[in-house]
Short mmCIF file of C-alpha atoms in Angstrom, two decimals:
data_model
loop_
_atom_site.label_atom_id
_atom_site.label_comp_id
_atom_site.label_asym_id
_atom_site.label_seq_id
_atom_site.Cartn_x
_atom_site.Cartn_y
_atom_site.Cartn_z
CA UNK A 1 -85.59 5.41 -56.22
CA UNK A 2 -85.40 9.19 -56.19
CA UNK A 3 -88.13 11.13 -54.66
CA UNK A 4 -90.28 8.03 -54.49
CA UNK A 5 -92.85 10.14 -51.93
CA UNK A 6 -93.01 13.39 -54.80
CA UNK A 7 -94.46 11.33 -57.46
CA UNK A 8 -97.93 11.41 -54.88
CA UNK A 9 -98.00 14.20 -54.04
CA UNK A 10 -100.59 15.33 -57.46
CA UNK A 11 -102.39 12.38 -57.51
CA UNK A 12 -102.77 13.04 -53.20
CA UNK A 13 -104.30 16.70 -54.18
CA UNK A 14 -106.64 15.72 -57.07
CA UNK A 15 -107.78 13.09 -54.19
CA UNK A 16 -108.53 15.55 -51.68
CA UNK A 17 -110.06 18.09 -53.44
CA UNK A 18 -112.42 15.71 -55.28
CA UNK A 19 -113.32 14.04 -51.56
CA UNK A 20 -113.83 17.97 -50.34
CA UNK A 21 -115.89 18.69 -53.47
CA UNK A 22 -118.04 15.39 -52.79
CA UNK A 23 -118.42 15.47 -48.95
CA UNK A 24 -119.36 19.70 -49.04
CA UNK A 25 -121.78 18.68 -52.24
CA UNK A 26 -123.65 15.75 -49.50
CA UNK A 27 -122.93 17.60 -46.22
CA UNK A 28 -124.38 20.87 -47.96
CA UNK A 29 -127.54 18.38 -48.80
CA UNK A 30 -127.92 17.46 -45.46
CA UNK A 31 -127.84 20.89 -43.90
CA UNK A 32 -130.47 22.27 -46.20
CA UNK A 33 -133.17 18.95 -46.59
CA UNK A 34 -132.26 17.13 -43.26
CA UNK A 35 -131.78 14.03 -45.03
CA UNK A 36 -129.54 12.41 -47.79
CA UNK A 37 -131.17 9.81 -49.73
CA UNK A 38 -132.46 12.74 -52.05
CA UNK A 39 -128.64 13.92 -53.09
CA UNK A 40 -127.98 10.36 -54.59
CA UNK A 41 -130.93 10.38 -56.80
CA UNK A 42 -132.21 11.89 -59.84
CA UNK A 43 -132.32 15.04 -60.56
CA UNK A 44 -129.45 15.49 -58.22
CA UNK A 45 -127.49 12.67 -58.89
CA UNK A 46 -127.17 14.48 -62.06
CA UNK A 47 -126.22 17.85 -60.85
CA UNK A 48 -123.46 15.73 -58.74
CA UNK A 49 -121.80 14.12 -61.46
CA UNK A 50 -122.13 17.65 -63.54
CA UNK A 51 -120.30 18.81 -60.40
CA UNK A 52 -117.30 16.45 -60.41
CA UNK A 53 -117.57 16.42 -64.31
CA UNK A 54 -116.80 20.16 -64.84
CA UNK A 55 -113.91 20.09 -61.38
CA UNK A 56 -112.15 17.36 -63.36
CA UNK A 57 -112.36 19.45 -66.97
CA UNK A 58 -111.13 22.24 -64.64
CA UNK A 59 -107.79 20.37 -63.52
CA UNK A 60 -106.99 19.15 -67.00
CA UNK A 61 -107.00 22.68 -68.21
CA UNK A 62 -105.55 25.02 -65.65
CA UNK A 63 -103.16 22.40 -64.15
CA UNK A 64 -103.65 23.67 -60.56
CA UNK A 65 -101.18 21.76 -58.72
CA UNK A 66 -98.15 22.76 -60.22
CA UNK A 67 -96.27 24.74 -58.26
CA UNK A 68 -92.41 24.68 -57.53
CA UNK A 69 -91.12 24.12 -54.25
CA UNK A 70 -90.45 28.03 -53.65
CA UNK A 71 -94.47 28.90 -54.60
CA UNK A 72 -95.36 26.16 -52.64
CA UNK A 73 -97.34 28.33 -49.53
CA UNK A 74 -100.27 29.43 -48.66
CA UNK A 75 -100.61 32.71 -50.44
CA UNK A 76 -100.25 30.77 -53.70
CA UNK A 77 -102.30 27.37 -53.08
CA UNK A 78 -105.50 29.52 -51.35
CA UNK A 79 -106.20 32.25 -53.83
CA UNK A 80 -105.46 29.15 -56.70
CA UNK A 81 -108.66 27.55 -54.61
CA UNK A 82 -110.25 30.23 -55.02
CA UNK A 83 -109.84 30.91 -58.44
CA UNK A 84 -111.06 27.68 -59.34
CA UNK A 85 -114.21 27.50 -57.30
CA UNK A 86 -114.95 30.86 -58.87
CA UNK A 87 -114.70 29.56 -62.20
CA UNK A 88 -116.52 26.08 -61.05
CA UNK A 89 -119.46 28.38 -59.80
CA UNK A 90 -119.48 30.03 -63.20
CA UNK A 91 -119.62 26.58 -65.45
CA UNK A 92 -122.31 25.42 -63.26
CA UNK A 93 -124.31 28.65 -62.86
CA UNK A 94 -124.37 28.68 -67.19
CA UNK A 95 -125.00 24.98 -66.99
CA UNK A 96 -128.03 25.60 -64.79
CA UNK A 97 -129.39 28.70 -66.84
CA UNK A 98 -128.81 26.65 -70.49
CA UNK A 99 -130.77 23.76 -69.46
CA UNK A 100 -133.37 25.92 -67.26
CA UNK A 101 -132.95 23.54 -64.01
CA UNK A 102 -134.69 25.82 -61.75
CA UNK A 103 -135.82 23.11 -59.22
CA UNK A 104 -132.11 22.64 -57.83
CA UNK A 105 -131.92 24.61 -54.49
CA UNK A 106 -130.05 28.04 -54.49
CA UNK A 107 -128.77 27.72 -50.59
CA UNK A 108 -128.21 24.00 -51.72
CA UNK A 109 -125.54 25.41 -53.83
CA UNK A 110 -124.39 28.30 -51.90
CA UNK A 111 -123.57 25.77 -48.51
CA UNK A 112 -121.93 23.41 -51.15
CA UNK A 113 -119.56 26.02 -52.21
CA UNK A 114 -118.93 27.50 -48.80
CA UNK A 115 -118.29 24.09 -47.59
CA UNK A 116 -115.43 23.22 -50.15
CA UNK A 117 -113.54 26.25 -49.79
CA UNK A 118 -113.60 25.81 -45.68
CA UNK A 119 -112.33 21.97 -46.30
CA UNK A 120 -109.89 22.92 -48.99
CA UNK A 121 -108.34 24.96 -47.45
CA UNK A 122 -108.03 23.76 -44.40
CA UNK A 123 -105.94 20.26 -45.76
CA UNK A 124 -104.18 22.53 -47.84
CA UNK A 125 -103.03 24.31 -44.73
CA UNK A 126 -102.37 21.01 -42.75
CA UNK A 127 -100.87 19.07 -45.94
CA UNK A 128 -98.65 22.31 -46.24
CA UNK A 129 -97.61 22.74 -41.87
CA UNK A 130 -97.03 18.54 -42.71
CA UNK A 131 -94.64 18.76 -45.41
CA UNK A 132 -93.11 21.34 -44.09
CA UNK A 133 -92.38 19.41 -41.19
CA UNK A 134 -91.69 16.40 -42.91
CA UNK A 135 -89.12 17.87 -45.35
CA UNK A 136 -87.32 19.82 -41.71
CA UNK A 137 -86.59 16.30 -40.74
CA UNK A 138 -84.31 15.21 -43.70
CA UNK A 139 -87.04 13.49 -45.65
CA UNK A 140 -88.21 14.26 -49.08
CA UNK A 141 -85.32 16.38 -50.10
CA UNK A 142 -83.29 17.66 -52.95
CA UNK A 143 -79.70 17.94 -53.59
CA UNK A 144 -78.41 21.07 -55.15
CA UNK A 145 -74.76 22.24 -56.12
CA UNK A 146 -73.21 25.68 -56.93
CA UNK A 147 -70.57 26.08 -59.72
CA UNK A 148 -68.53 29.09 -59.52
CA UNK A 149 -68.18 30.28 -55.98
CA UNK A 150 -68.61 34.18 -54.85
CA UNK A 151 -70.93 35.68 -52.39
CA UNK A 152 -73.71 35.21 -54.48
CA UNK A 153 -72.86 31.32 -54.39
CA UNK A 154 -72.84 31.63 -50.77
CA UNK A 155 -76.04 33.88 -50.60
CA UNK A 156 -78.18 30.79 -52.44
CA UNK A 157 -76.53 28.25 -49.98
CA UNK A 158 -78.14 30.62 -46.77
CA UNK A 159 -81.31 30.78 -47.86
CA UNK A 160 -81.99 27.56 -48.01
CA UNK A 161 -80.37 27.24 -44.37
CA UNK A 162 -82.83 29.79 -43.12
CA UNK A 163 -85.75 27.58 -45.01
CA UNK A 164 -85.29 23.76 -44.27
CA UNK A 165 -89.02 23.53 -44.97
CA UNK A 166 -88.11 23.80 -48.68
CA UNK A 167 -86.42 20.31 -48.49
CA UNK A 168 -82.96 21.65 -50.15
CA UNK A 169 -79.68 19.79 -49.26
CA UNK A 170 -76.30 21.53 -50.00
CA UNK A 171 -73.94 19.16 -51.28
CA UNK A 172 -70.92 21.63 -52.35
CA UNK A 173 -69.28 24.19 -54.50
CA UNK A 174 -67.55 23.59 -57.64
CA UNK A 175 -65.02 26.05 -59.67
CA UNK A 176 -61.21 26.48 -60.26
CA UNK A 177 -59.70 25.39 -56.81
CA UNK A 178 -56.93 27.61 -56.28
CA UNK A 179 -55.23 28.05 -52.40
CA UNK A 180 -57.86 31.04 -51.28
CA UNK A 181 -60.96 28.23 -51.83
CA UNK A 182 -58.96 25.07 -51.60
CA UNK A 183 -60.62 24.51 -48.50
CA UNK A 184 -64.55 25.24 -49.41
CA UNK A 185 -64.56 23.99 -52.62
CA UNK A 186 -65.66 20.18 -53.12
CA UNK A 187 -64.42 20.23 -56.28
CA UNK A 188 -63.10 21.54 -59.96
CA UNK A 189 -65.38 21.41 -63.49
CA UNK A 190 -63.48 18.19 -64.51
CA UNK A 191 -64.93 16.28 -61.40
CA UNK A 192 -68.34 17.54 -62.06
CA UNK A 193 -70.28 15.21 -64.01
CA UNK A 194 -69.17 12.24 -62.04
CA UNK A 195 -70.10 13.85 -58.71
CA UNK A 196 -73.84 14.36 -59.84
CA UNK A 197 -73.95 10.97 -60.69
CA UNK A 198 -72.98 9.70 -57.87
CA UNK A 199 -74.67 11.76 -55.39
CA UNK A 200 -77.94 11.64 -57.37
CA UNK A 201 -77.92 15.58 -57.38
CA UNK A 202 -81.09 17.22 -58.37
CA UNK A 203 -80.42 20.73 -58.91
CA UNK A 204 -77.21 23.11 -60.29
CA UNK A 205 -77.03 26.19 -59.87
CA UNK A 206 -74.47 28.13 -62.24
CA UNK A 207 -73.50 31.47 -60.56
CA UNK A 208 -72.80 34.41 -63.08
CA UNK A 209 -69.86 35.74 -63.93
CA UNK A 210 -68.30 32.93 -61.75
CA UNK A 211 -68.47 30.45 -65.44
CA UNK A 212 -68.11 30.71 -68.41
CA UNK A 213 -70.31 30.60 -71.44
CA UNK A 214 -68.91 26.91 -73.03
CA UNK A 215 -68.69 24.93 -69.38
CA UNK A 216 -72.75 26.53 -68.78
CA UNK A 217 -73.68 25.01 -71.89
CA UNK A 218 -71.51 22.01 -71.45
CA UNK A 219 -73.66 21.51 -67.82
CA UNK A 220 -77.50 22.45 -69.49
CA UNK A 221 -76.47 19.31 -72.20
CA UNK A 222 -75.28 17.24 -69.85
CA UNK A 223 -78.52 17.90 -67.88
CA UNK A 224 -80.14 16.26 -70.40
CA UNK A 225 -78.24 13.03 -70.05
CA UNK A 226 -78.18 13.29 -66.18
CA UNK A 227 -81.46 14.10 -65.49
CA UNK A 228 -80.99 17.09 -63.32
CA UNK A 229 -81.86 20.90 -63.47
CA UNK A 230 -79.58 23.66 -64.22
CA UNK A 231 -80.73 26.98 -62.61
CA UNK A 232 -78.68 30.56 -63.38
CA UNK A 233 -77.86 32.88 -60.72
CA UNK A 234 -77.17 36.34 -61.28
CA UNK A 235 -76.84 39.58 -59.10
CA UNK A 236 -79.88 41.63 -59.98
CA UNK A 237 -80.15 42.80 -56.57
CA UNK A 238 -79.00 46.24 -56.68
CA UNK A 239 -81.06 46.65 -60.85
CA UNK A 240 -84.09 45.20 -59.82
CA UNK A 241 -84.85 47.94 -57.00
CA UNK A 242 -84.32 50.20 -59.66
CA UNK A 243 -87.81 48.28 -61.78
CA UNK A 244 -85.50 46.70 -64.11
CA UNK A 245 -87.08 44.45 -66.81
CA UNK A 246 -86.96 41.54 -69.04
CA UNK A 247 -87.66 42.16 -72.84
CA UNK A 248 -87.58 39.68 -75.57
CA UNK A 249 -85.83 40.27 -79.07
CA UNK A 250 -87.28 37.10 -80.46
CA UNK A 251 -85.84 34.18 -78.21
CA UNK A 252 -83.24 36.15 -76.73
CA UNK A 253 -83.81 37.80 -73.40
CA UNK A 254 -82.68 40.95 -72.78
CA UNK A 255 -82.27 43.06 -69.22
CA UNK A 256 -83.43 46.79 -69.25
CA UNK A 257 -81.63 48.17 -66.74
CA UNK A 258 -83.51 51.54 -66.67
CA UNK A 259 -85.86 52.68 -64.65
CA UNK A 260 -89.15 50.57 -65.63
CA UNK A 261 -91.86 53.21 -64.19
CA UNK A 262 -89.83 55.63 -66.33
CA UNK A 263 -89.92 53.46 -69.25
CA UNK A 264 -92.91 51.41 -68.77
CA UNK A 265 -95.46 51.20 -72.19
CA UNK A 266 -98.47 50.44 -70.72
CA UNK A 267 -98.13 53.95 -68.36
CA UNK A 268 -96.75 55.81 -71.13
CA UNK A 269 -99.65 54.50 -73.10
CA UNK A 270 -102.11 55.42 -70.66
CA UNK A 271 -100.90 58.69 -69.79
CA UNK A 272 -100.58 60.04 -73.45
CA UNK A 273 -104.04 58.42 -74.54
CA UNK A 274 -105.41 60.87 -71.38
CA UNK A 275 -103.35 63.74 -72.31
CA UNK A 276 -104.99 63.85 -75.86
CA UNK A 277 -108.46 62.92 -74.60
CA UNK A 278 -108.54 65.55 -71.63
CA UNK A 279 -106.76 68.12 -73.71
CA UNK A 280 -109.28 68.06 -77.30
CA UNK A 281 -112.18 67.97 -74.00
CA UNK A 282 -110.66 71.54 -72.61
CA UNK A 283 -110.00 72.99 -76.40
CA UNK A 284 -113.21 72.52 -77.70
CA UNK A 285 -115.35 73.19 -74.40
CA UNK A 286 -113.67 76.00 -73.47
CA UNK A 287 -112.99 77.39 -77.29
CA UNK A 288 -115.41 80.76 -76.43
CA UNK A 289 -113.02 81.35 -73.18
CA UNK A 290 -109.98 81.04 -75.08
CA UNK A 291 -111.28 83.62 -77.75
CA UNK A 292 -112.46 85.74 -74.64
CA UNK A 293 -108.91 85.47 -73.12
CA UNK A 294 -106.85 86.25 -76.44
CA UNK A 295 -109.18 89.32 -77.43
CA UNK A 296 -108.72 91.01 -73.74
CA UNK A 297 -105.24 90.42 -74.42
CA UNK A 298 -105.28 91.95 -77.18
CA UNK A 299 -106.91 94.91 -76.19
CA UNK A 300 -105.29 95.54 -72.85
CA UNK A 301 -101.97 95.72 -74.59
CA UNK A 302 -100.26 96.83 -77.58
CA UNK A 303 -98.47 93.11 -79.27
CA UNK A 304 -99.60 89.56 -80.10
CA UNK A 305 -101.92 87.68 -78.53
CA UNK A 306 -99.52 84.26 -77.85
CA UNK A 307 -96.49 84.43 -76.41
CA UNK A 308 -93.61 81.74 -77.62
CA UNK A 309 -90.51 80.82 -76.08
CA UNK A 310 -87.90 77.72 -76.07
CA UNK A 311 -88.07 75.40 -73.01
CA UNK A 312 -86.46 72.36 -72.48
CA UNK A 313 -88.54 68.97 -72.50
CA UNK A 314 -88.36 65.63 -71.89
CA UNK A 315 -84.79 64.16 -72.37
CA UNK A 316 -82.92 67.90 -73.00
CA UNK A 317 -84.79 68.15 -75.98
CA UNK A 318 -86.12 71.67 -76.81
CA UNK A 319 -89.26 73.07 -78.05
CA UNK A 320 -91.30 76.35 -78.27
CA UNK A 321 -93.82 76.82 -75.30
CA UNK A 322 -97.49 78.96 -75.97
CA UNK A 323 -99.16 81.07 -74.01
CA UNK A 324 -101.09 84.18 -73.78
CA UNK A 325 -99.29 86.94 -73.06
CA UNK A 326 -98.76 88.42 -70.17
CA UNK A 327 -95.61 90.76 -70.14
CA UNK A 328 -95.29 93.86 -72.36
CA UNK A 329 -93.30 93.36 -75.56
CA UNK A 330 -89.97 93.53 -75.04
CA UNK A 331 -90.00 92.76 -71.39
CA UNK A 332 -86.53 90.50 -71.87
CA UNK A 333 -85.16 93.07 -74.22
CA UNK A 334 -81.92 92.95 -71.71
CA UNK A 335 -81.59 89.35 -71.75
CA UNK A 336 -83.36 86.18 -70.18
CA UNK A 337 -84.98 87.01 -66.81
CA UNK A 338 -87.24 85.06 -64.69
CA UNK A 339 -90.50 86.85 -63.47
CA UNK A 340 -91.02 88.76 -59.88
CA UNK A 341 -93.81 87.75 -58.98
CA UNK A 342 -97.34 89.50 -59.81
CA UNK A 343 -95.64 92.77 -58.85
CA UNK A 344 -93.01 92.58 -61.35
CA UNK A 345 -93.53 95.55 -63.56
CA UNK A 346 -93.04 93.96 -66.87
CA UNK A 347 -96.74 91.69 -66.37
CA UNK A 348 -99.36 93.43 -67.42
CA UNK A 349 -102.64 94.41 -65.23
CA UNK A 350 -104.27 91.96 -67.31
CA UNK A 351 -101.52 89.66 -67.11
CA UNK A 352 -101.55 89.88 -63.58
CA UNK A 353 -105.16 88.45 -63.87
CA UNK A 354 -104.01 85.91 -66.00
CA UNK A 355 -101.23 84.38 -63.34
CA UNK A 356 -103.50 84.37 -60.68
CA UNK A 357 -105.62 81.86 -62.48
CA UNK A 358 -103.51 80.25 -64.68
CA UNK A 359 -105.43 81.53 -67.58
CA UNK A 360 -102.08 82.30 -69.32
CA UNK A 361 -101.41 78.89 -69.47
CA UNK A 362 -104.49 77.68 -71.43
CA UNK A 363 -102.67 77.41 -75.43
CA UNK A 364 -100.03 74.58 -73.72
CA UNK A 365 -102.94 72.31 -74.30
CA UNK A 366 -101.77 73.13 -78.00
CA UNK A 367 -97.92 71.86 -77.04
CA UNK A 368 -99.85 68.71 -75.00
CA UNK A 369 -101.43 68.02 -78.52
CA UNK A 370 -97.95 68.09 -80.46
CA UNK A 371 -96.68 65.90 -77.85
CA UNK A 372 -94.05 68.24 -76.61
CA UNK A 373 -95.62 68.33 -73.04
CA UNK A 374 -98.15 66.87 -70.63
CA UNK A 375 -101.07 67.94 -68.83
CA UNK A 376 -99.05 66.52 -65.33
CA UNK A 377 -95.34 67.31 -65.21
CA UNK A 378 -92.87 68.94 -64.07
CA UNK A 379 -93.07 72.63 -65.32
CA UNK A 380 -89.95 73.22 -68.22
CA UNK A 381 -88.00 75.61 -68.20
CA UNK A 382 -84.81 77.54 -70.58
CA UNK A 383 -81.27 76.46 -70.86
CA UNK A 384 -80.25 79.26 -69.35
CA UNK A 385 -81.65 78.31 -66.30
CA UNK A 386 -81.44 75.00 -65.89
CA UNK A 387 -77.58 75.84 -66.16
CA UNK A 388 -77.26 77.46 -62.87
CA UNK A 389 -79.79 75.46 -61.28
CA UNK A 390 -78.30 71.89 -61.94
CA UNK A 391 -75.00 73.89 -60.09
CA UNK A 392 -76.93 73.74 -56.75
CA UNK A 393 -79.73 71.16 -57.32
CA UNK A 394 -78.03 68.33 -59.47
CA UNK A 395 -81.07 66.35 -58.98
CA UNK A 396 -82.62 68.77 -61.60
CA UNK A 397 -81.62 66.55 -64.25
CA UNK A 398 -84.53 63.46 -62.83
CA UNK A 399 -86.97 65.77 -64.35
CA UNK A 400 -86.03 65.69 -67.55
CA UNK A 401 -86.91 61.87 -67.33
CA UNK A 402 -90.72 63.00 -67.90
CA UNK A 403 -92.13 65.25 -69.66
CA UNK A 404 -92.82 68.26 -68.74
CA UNK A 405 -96.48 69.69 -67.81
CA UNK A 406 -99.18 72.49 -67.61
CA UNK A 407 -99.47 71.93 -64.30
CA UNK A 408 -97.48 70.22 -61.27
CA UNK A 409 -96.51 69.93 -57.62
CA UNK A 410 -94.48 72.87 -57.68
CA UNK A 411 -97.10 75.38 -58.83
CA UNK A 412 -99.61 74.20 -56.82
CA UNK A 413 -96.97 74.18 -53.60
CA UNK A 414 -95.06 77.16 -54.76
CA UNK A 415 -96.23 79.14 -57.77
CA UNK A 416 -94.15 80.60 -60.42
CA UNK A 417 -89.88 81.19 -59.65
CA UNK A 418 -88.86 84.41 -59.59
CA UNK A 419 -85.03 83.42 -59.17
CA UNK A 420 -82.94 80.56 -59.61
CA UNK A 421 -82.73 80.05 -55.61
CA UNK A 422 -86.75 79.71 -55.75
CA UNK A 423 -86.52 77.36 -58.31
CA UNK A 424 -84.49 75.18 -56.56
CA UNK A 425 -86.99 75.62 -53.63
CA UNK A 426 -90.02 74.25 -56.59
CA UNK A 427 -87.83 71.83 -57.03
CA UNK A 428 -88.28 69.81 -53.98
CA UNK A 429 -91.99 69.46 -54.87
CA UNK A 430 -91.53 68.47 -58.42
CA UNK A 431 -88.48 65.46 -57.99
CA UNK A 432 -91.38 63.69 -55.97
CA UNK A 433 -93.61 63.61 -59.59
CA UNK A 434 -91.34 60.90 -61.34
CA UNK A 435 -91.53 57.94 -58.94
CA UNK A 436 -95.28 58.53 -58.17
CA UNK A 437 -96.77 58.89 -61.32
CA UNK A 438 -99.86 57.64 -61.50
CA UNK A 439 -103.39 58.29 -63.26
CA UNK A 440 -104.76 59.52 -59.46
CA UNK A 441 -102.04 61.30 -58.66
CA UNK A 442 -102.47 63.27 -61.95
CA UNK A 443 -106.29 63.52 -61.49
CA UNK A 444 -105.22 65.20 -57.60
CA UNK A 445 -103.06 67.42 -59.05
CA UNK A 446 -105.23 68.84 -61.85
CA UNK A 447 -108.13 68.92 -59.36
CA UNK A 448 -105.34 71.21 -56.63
CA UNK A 449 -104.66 73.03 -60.07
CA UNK A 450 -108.68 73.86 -60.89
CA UNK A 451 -109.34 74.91 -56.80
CA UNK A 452 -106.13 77.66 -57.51
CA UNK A 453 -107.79 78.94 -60.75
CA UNK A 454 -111.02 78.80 -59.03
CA UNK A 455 -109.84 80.87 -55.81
CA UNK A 456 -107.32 83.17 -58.01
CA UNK A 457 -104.03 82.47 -55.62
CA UNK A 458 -101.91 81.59 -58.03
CA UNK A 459 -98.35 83.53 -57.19
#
């Protein structure tokens, strides 16, 4: 009979844990009223078979114990213990408070609970050492095959050499024998079905792109029929570094293959819901210091008040930029030119100001609004630029994965670029903003971003 010993092993664990649950719930007794006649009569005879009442309702719902050989250790079956004793605790703490049963003890309880989880886990942890040991010494095992061979046939077939404790047996390869495998392959698709029946295999695994679509579905049907499982392999290795992704288009799965930080909703989500809350907070608060800022402008200089240029955003696509102006009109009359720092002779004395405290970047909460830009981000920059810098820095091109921001890295590390060799230099601060997005990092960086405005040392 195969795996005559598997079939107890749920009815074993609903066994134990019950005992453990009924020996912690009399031993707990014991400890707190020095005697035990008490816990096998009214009213806690009640409470007990409450107790063993709402563990069983428990196990029918959540089905605890199923777990497949490769889950099958301890960081999976403890914090599943603990889960349900948690929820146990919380059915019998309502059950207590509906039906107003203050006289039950409180430490009563408490001891119970500590009680269980010491004895649960503890034959969890010898059941698991046991069957480890058990399935090391040939008993208790399962036969697997791999169709198509390759490396990542043979990778499968080491694992489970490095992990006897798993109870897998390797009983051969299967796939077009041809003179380079005639002598590791056990045998071609046509012998297939008749060696699982006779060597009562228990598991196939189907190695991608090692078989084809028809003889796959021809094994999953005859699976059926055979009573076996059919498992796929494929080489996701090198993807799922990257964050790749499973998405479903109805039943069919698909593999995103991009980078899933980059890509992921819930982030994305997050992040813009924070941009539009933080950025309505800093318009309508600071509304008098934005009319402050745009009349000095306006009187400190002859020309507007904003200032708006193209930039480059998220995925190369281009937008117009705001901000108060800083420069004298015409100050790029002789063509695109970066800025020279605060003693550049273009930027006004106000302007100057302005830099230092990243004043002049206040209407971009405008662009964060429109959805052009973020409050964290890279800073953009123009075509022109990005030209010469993607020349020496390559690496330029990451950025453009995110959008771009008011504030980042780079300006609080750097300041603004006053050639393309400085930009580069940003750079090395701002490539580190895609892979560690997060809603901290953002709130440290606009916190670095208020201390600059606050201390006026913005270059």
């Amino acid at each position: 009979m195969r795996h005559r010993y598997s079939i107890l092993f749920l009815p074993l664990h609903v066994l134990f844990d019950f005992l453990c649950l009924n020996a912690s719930f009399i031993s707990a007794y014991w400890l707190h009223f020095k005697e035990i006649d008490g816990a096998l009569q009214p009213p806690h005879l009640i409470l007990w078979y409450v107790f063993n009442f709402v563990w069983a309702i428990l196990v029918i719902l959540l089905k605890p114990y199923t777990f497949p050989r490769q889950l099958f250790k301890i960081r999976h079956l403890i914090p599943k213990l603990g889960l349900l004793t948690t929820l146990h605790i919380a059915v019998i703490s309502l059950y207590l408070v509906f039906f107003q049963e203050s006289f039950y003890s409180r430490e009563h309880l408490l001891i119970t609970y500590i009680l269980f989880f010491i004895l649960g886990s503890a034959y969890r942890v010898g059941g698991l050492l046991f069957l480890r040991e058990f399935r090391a010494r040939g008993y208790n095992n399962r036969r697997f095959i791999v169709v198509g061979y390759g490396n990542l046939s043979k990778t499968i077939t080491r694992f489970y050499e490095i992990h006897p404790e798993m109870g897998f047996r390797f009983a051969g390869y299967f796939d077009h024998i041809s003179d380079g495998n005639r002598d590791i392959i056990t045998g071609n698709y046509e012998q297939l079905p008749d060696f699982i029946r006779r060597n009562r295999i228990d598991c196939v695994y189907c190695c991608l792109p090692h078989i084809d679509n028809t003889r796959l579905h021809n094994i999953v049907e005859d699976a059926e029929i055979a009573d076996y499982q059919v498992k796929l392999l494929v080489d996701f290795r090198g993807f799922l570094a990257k964050g790749a992704s499973v998405e479903y288009h109805d039943i069919l799965p698909v593999l995103n293959l991009s980078s899933q930080m980059l890509a992921d909703f819930r982030v994305n989500t997050l992040k813009r819901a924070f941009d539009i809350t933080f950025s309505l907070g800093v318009i309508f608060m600071g509304f008098p210091a934005f009319l402050l800022v745009g009349l000095i402008t306006r009187l400190t200089s002859r020309g507007p008040v904003l200032y708006a240029q193209e930039r480059i955003g998220r995925g190369g696509v281009p937008f117009r930029i705001y901000k108060f102006r800083s420069m004298y009109v015409d100050a790029e009359a002789g063509g695109p030119s970066l800025s020279q720092g605060l003693g550049d002779s273009r930027i006004t004395p106000w302007g100057r100001f302005m830099r230092r405290t990243r004043l002049d970047e206040l209407p971009q909460f405008f662009n964060v609004l429109k959805g052009d830009m973020s409050v964290v981000g890279p800073r953009p920059e123009r075509q022109y630029f990005i030209d010469q810098i993607v020349e020496i820095a390559p690496e330029y091109k990451n950025l453009l994965k995110v959008k771009p921001g008011i504030t980042s890295i780079g300006q609080i590390k750097f300041g603004y670029a006053g050639n393309v060799q400085e930009m580069v230099k940003r750079l090395r601060y701002d490539v580190l903003y895609p892979e560690r997005r997060s809603f901290w990092f953002d709130a440290w960086i606009i916190l670095q971003t208020v201390r600059v405005m606050m201390q006026g040392r913005g270059r």
